[in-house]
Short mmCIF file of C-alpha atoms in Angstrom, two decimals:
data_model
loop_
_atom_site.label_atom_id
_atom_site.label_comp_id
_atom_site.label_asym_id
_atom_site.label_seq_id
_atom_site.Cartn_x
_atom_site.Cartn_y
_atom_site.Cartn_z
CA MET A 1 47.13 8.59 273.04
CA GLU A 2 47.27 5.65 275.45
CA LYS A 3 46.75 6.72 279.16
CA ILE A 4 49.75 6.13 281.27
CA PRO A 5 49.24 4.71 284.76
CA VAL A 6 50.05 7.04 287.60
CA ARG A 7 52.94 4.65 288.98
CA GLN A 8 54.49 4.63 285.44
CA ARG A 9 54.36 8.46 285.22
CA ILE A 10 55.72 8.74 288.73
CA ASP A 11 58.84 6.45 287.62
CA ASN A 12 59.28 8.63 284.50
CA PHE A 13 59.54 11.74 286.60
CA LYS A 14 62.16 10.06 288.94
CA LYS A 15 64.34 9.16 285.91
CA PHE A 16 63.65 12.83 284.79
CA TYR A 17 65.15 14.26 288.06
CA LYS A 18 68.08 11.91 287.65
CA MET A 19 68.42 12.76 284.06
CA GLU A 20 68.26 9.27 282.94
CA LEU A 21 64.99 9.50 280.64
CA GLU A 22 65.26 6.61 277.78
CA ASP A 23 62.39 7.02 275.57
CA GLY A 24 62.51 10.80 274.70
CA PRO A 25 61.50 13.84 276.89
CA LEU A 26 58.53 13.98 279.16
CA VAL A 27 55.76 15.41 277.31
CA GLY A 28 52.62 17.03 278.86
CA PHE A 29 49.97 19.68 277.74
CA PHE A 30 48.46 22.93 279.13
CA LEU A 31 44.95 23.51 278.02
CA GLU A 32 42.72 26.49 278.34
CA THR A 33 43.55 29.99 279.48
CA TYR A 34 46.14 30.49 281.91
CA PHE A 35 44.72 33.77 283.15
CA PRO A 36 43.35 32.64 286.47
CA LEU A 37 40.27 34.52 287.03
CA LYS A 38 39.12 32.93 283.59
CA ARG A 39 40.51 29.54 284.17
CA TYR A 40 38.80 29.09 287.56
CA ARG A 41 35.03 29.69 287.39
CA GLY A 42 34.83 29.82 291.20
CA ALA A 43 36.80 33.12 290.93
CA SER A 44 33.78 34.78 289.42
CA THR A 45 32.58 35.62 292.95
CA ILE A 46 35.80 37.67 293.70
CA PRO A 47 35.06 41.37 293.58
CA ASP A 48 36.64 43.50 290.90
CA ASP A 49 38.53 45.68 293.26
CA ILE A 50 40.42 45.38 296.30
CA ILE A 51 39.91 41.98 297.86
CA SER A 52 40.34 40.57 301.16
CA PRO A 53 40.56 36.75 302.54
CA LYS A 54 36.82 36.92 303.23
CA ASP A 55 36.06 37.53 299.47
CA ILE A 56 37.69 33.93 298.43
CA ARG A 57 34.99 31.44 298.67
CA VAL A 58 36.88 28.23 298.70
CA GLU A 59 33.74 26.02 298.10
CA GLU A 60 33.18 27.72 294.92
CA PHE A 61 36.39 26.55 293.49
CA ARG A 62 35.65 22.79 294.24
CA GLU A 63 34.28 21.97 290.83
CA ASP A 64 37.02 23.52 288.91
CA TYR A 65 39.47 21.24 290.36
CA GLU A 66 37.59 18.20 289.27
CA ARG A 67 36.85 19.76 285.75
CA LEU A 68 40.51 20.60 285.32
CA PHE A 69 41.68 17.26 286.57
CA ARG A 70 39.29 15.41 284.20
CA LEU A 71 40.52 17.73 281.26
CA HIS A 72 44.03 16.92 281.96
CA GLU A 73 43.43 12.99 282.17
CA ASP A 74 41.39 13.14 279.18
CA THR A 75 44.17 14.80 277.29
CA GLY A 76 46.96 12.45 278.27
CA GLY A 77 50.64 12.67 278.54
CA ASP A 78 53.53 12.28 281.09
CA PHE A 79 52.62 14.99 283.52
CA ILE A 80 50.35 14.48 286.82
CA TRP A 81 47.77 16.85 287.35
CA THR A 82 48.17 18.91 290.55
CA ALA A 83 45.83 20.76 292.78
CA THR A 84 46.98 23.53 294.59
CA PRO A 85 45.26 26.60 296.60
CA PHE A 86 44.12 29.00 293.91
CA TRP A 87 47.38 30.09 292.43
CA GLY A 88 45.57 33.38 290.96
CA LEU A 89 46.42 35.33 293.95
CA PRO A 90 49.67 37.14 294.93
CA TRP A 91 49.59 35.26 298.29
CA MET A 92 53.01 35.96 299.55
CA GLU A 93 52.62 39.64 298.64
CA ALA A 94 49.31 39.78 300.66
CA ILE A 95 50.91 37.91 303.77
CA ILE A 96 53.58 40.56 303.90
CA GLY A 97 51.12 43.41 303.79
CA CYS A 98 50.49 44.39 300.24
CA ASP A 99 46.82 45.17 299.22
CA VAL A 100 45.51 42.86 296.56
CA TYR A 101 43.27 43.87 293.47
CA ALA A 102 41.24 41.85 291.22
CA ASP A 103 40.72 42.69 287.57
CA HIS A 104 38.20 40.64 285.83
CA LYS A 105 38.83 42.28 282.35
CA THR A 106 42.46 40.87 282.17
CA GLY A 107 41.74 37.77 284.43
CA SER A 108 44.27 38.41 286.67
CA THR A 109 45.25 39.96 290.00
CA ARG A 110 47.86 42.20 291.46
CA SER A 111 49.37 43.64 294.43
CA VAL A 112 50.32 47.22 295.40
CA PRO A 113 53.17 48.44 297.77
CA PRO A 114 52.22 49.10 301.29
CA GLU A 115 51.80 52.96 302.07
CA ASP A 116 53.57 52.66 305.39
CA PHE A 117 56.40 50.46 304.46
CA MET A 118 59.60 51.90 305.68
CA ASP A 119 61.94 49.18 306.81
CA GLU A 120 62.36 45.60 307.93
CA GLU A 121 60.37 46.27 311.05
CA ASP A 122 57.39 47.12 308.74
CA ILE A 123 57.18 43.64 307.56
CA ARG A 124 54.83 41.38 309.18
CA GLU A 125 56.20 38.16 310.78
CA PHE A 126 54.81 34.85 309.44
CA ASP A 127 51.67 34.33 311.49
CA PRO A 128 49.75 30.90 310.84
CA LYS A 129 46.61 33.07 312.12
CA ASN A 130 46.99 35.77 309.27
CA PRO A 131 43.75 35.47 307.51
CA TRP A 132 45.45 34.97 304.15
CA VAL A 133 47.42 32.17 305.51
CA GLU A 134 44.44 30.50 307.10
CA LYS A 135 42.51 30.82 303.63
CA VAL A 136 45.28 28.66 302.06
CA GLY A 137 44.80 26.17 304.87
CA GLU A 138 41.20 26.22 304.02
CA PHE A 139 42.00 25.35 300.31
CA LEU A 140 44.15 22.62 301.33
CA SER A 141 41.48 21.04 303.83
CA MET A 142 39.05 21.04 300.92
CA LEU A 143 41.53 19.65 298.37
CA THR A 144 42.53 16.90 300.70
CA GLU A 145 38.98 15.80 300.88
CA THR A 146 38.06 16.39 297.25
CA SER A 147 41.32 14.31 295.66
CA HIS A 148 40.66 11.24 297.51
CA GLY A 149 44.33 10.39 296.66
CA ARG A 150 43.50 10.65 292.91
CA TYR A 151 46.02 13.41 292.38
CA PRO A 152 48.67 15.28 294.34
CA LEU A 153 48.32 18.54 296.04
CA GLY A 154 51.25 21.09 295.82
CA THR A 155 52.16 24.54 297.34
CA THR A 156 50.42 27.64 295.77
CA LEU A 157 51.98 30.43 293.71
CA MET A 158 54.77 31.70 295.80
CA ARG A 159 56.69 34.66 294.21
CA GLY A 160 60.40 34.83 295.15
CA ILE A 161 62.53 37.25 296.88
CA SER A 162 63.23 39.66 294.11
CA ASP A 163 59.52 39.73 293.28
CA LEU A 164 58.67 40.40 296.90
CA LEU A 165 61.09 43.36 296.85
CA SER A 166 59.56 44.67 293.75
CA ALA A 167 56.01 44.28 295.38
CA LEU A 168 57.20 46.16 298.63
CA TYR A 169 58.82 49.15 296.78
CA GLY A 170 57.33 49.04 293.18
CA ASN A 171 59.17 48.52 290.01
CA PRO A 172 61.75 49.99 289.19
CA ASP A 173 62.04 51.57 292.40
CA PHE A 174 63.31 48.08 294.20
CA ILE A 175 66.37 48.24 291.83
CA TYR A 176 67.28 51.64 293.00
CA LYS A 177 66.98 50.50 296.52
CA LEU A 178 69.33 47.54 296.02
CA VAL A 179 71.85 49.67 294.51
CA GLU A 180 71.89 52.54 297.00
CA GLU A 181 71.04 50.38 300.02
CA ARG A 182 72.74 47.15 299.46
CA ASP A 183 73.44 46.00 303.19
CA ARG A 184 69.91 46.96 304.21
CA GLN A 185 68.25 45.43 301.32
CA LYS A 186 70.18 42.18 302.28
CA GLU A 187 68.62 42.13 305.79
CA ILE A 188 65.03 42.61 304.40
CA ALA A 189 65.70 39.87 301.79
CA LYS A 190 66.71 37.55 304.60
CA LYS A 191 63.56 38.22 306.55
CA LEU A 192 61.43 37.74 303.25
CA THR A 193 63.35 34.31 303.08
CA SER A 194 62.33 33.35 306.57
CA ILE A 195 58.61 34.06 305.60
CA TRP A 196 58.89 32.26 302.35
CA ILE A 197 60.19 29.20 304.11
CA GLU A 198 57.64 29.36 306.97
CA PHE A 199 54.78 29.85 304.54
CA ALA A 200 56.01 26.74 302.25
CA ARG A 201 56.35 24.57 305.58
CA TYR A 202 52.87 25.50 306.54
CA GLN A 203 51.45 24.32 303.27
CA ILE A 204 53.47 21.15 303.17
CA LYS A 205 52.41 19.87 306.55
CA ARG A 206 48.97 19.96 305.15
CA ILE A 207 49.81 18.44 301.99
CA PRO A 208 49.22 14.47 301.92
CA GLU A 209 51.95 12.43 300.43
CA PHE A 210 51.53 11.22 296.98
CA TYR A 211 53.74 8.46 295.92
CA GLY A 212 56.35 9.66 298.03
CA GLY A 213 56.14 13.23 296.88
CA VAL A 214 54.03 16.18 296.22
CA GLY A 215 52.70 18.19 293.09
CA ALA A 216 53.85 21.45 291.63
CA PHE A 217 51.28 24.25 290.81
CA PHE A 218 50.56 25.27 287.20
CA TYR A 219 53.08 22.89 285.83
CA ASN A 220 51.62 19.55 286.93
CA LEU A 221 55.06 17.99 288.06
CA TRP A 222 55.45 15.42 290.43
CA MET A 223 58.47 16.17 293.11
CA PRO A 224 60.07 13.74 295.35
CA GLY A 225 59.73 14.30 299.13
CA LYS A 226 58.62 17.63 300.60
CA GLY A 227 59.03 19.69 297.63
CA THR A 228 57.95 23.24 296.77
CA MET A 229 58.10 25.63 293.55
CA LEU A 230 59.92 29.12 293.35
CA GLN A 231 59.84 31.85 291.09
CA GLU A 232 61.87 34.84 290.42
CA ASP A 233 60.61 36.86 287.69
CA ALA A 234 61.91 40.26 288.90
CA SER A 235 65.33 38.93 288.80
CA ALA A 236 65.39 39.57 285.07
CA MET A 237 65.70 43.01 285.72
CA LEU A 238 68.70 42.86 287.99
CA SER A 239 72.53 42.80 287.14
CA PRO A 240 74.43 39.63 287.49
CA LYS A 241 76.15 41.34 290.65
CA LEU A 242 73.02 42.48 292.31
CA PHE A 243 71.37 39.00 292.00
CA GLY A 244 74.58 37.15 293.24
CA GLU A 245 74.93 39.27 296.25
CA VAL A 246 71.36 39.60 297.32
CA ILE A 247 68.99 37.10 295.67
CA TYR A 248 71.12 34.16 295.03
CA PRO A 249 71.95 33.53 298.78
CA CYS A 250 68.20 33.54 299.58
CA ILE A 251 67.56 31.06 296.94
CA CYS A 252 70.14 28.82 298.45
CA ASP A 253 68.54 29.00 301.89
CA ILE A 254 65.41 28.11 300.46
CA ILE A 255 66.74 25.13 298.66
CA LYS A 256 68.22 23.57 301.75
CA GLU A 257 65.11 23.55 303.55
CA PHE A 258 63.35 21.22 301.18
CA ASP A 259 63.58 17.85 299.64
CA SER A 260 63.06 19.26 296.13
CA THR A 261 62.86 22.73 294.78
CA VAL A 262 62.13 23.62 291.14
CA ILE A 263 62.63 27.23 289.94
CA HIS A 264 60.72 29.13 287.26
CA LEU A 265 62.09 31.76 285.27
CA HIS A 266 61.15 34.12 282.51
CA PRO A 267 63.31 34.48 279.24
CA SER A 268 63.78 38.12 279.73
CA MET A 269 67.07 40.78 279.93
CA TYR A 270 68.83 38.56 282.54
CA ILE A 271 68.76 34.81 283.11
CA PRO A 272 70.94 33.89 286.14
CA VAL A 273 71.88 30.28 284.79
CA GLU A 274 75.64 30.80 285.98
CA TYR A 275 74.34 30.81 289.46
CA LEU A 276 71.36 28.22 289.48
CA GLU A 277 73.40 25.47 287.71
CA ASN A 278 75.65 25.22 290.82
CA THR A 279 72.79 25.04 293.34
CA GLU A 280 70.90 21.80 294.73
CA LEU A 281 67.81 22.79 292.60
CA SER A 282 65.90 19.77 291.28
CA ALA A 283 65.00 21.35 288.03
CA VAL A 284 64.76 24.74 286.13
CA GLU A 285 61.79 25.83 284.49
CA LEU A 286 62.32 28.56 281.52
CA HIS A 287 59.34 29.66 279.55
CA ILE A 288 58.93 30.37 275.89
CA ASP A 289 56.46 33.19 276.25
CA PHE A 290 53.92 34.49 273.77
CA GLY A 291 55.71 37.23 271.75
CA GLY A 292 59.04 36.21 273.43
CA PRO A 293 62.37 34.72 272.41
CA ARG A 294 61.97 31.46 270.50
CA ALA A 295 63.80 28.15 271.37
CA GLU A 296 66.52 29.00 268.99
CA GLU A 297 67.47 32.42 270.77
CA LEU A 298 67.10 30.42 274.18
CA CYS A 299 69.16 27.55 273.21
CA PRO A 300 72.41 28.92 274.94
CA TYR A 301 70.59 29.07 278.15
CA TYR A 302 68.90 25.74 277.55
CA LYS A 303 72.11 23.96 276.89
CA LYS A 304 73.71 25.53 280.11
CA ILE A 305 70.76 24.33 282.20
CA ILE A 306 70.59 20.85 280.87
CA ALA A 307 74.34 20.34 281.17
CA LYS A 308 73.72 20.08 285.05
CA LYS A 309 70.18 20.37 285.69
CA PRO A 310 66.76 18.76 284.36
CA LEU A 311 65.04 21.28 282.12
CA ILE A 312 61.18 22.15 281.85
CA ILE A 313 59.85 24.25 278.94
CA TRP A 314 56.34 25.61 279.04
CA GLY A 315 54.48 27.93 276.83
CA ASP A 316 54.01 28.81 273.31
CA ILE A 317 56.06 26.25 271.95
CA ARG A 318 55.57 26.32 267.95
CA GLU A 319 56.36 23.95 265.26
CA GLU A 320 59.68 25.71 264.46
CA ASP A 321 60.47 25.13 268.43
CA PHE A 322 59.72 21.63 268.33
CA ASP A 323 62.07 21.23 265.27
CA PHE A 324 64.85 23.08 266.82
CA ILE A 325 64.59 21.30 270.36
CA GLU A 326 64.41 17.85 268.71
CA ARG A 327 67.87 18.57 266.92
CA ASN A 328 69.51 20.44 269.68
CA LEU A 329 68.73 19.49 273.10
CA ASP A 330 69.47 16.27 274.87
CA ARG A 331 66.36 14.24 276.07
CA GLU A 332 67.65 12.67 279.02
CA GLY A 333 66.51 15.44 281.24
CA LEU A 334 64.12 17.46 279.40
CA ALA A 335 60.36 17.84 279.97
CA LEU A 336 58.14 19.73 277.48
CA LEU A 337 54.72 21.32 278.66
CA PRO A 338 53.40 23.25 275.55
CA VAL A 339 49.95 25.11 275.51
CA VAL A 340 47.42 23.50 273.17
CA LYS A 341 44.26 24.12 271.69
CA GLY A 342 42.69 20.60 272.20
CA LYS A 343 43.39 16.92 272.01
CA ASN A 344 44.18 16.52 268.60
CA GLU A 345 47.12 19.11 268.80
CA ALA A 346 48.33 17.16 271.87
CA GLU A 347 48.15 13.85 269.95
CA ASP A 348 50.28 15.16 267.11
CA ILE A 349 52.92 16.58 269.50
CA TRP A 350 52.91 13.20 271.43
CA LYS A 351 53.53 11.18 268.31
CA ARG A 352 56.34 13.49 267.35
CA PHE A 353 58.37 12.57 270.51
CA LYS A 354 57.10 9.20 271.53
CA SER A 355 56.63 7.23 268.45
#
């Protein structure tokens, strides 16, 4: 496929956010494994156990960013490759006091609840001198130098408030806490929201402007102004009432602090579309997971989202999903980011939507 100039891709993203695309949906491609310890070769130096910021050698990752940028550009598409501090770590969880473990067998990392966590006072305040925060700053300095303005930078993986409550208490214990101690958990959620916002601000201050905006981790989006990505995976386990009373106000507080905010959700037990469709979110990303519901099953949610917000679909998008999406979803505010095995598969998908 023909390589699209960056300026044209930026213009297409602007149309996407306005839901004014004219030539079909935005189409991009995700190649190679999405398990971060396997995707980034620099992560091979991270110990296979509990880890600290000192175990993360930023310079070891430099070539990964160049390699992944070249792979993305060689494949083509509408999306814009974005470099962020290594998104394979639970940065927010580490900042609030959770221990972090690496598992090279699975290719992922995880956090464990702090042993001494009891109440709001036990949550660390945001501190730019926190070694985990400083490590993110170190990544951003390296990436600014390496990018030379060729691609945007973005904020790293930042799990949202429901995810952080789950990290502090464990799963499903955090749900019991929300049910039994609603008011207390609201106060804890407010503090977590403040830390989240401060950490995002810390990064955005260190991210160079790219055509009037920034990039988005993992999804290779361009976002106008000073933007960030939010995810609320653990919200899928909540009731609409719990989500509305505790998590929704926090999301609204985050959204109003930034020029643009895109939220990632998993298609699971509960998808809070009825709340999110009425926010100032810039877009909503809802996966098609491997082994999860297909596009036809998710269509009611997709239609509710795209009636009011731009919709991004990432993941295991199969032939039957593409067929269904083509027939049933409006394209003016739609972006597709399928996981593909190679350039030939990407070319076939591109021709389907762009010819």
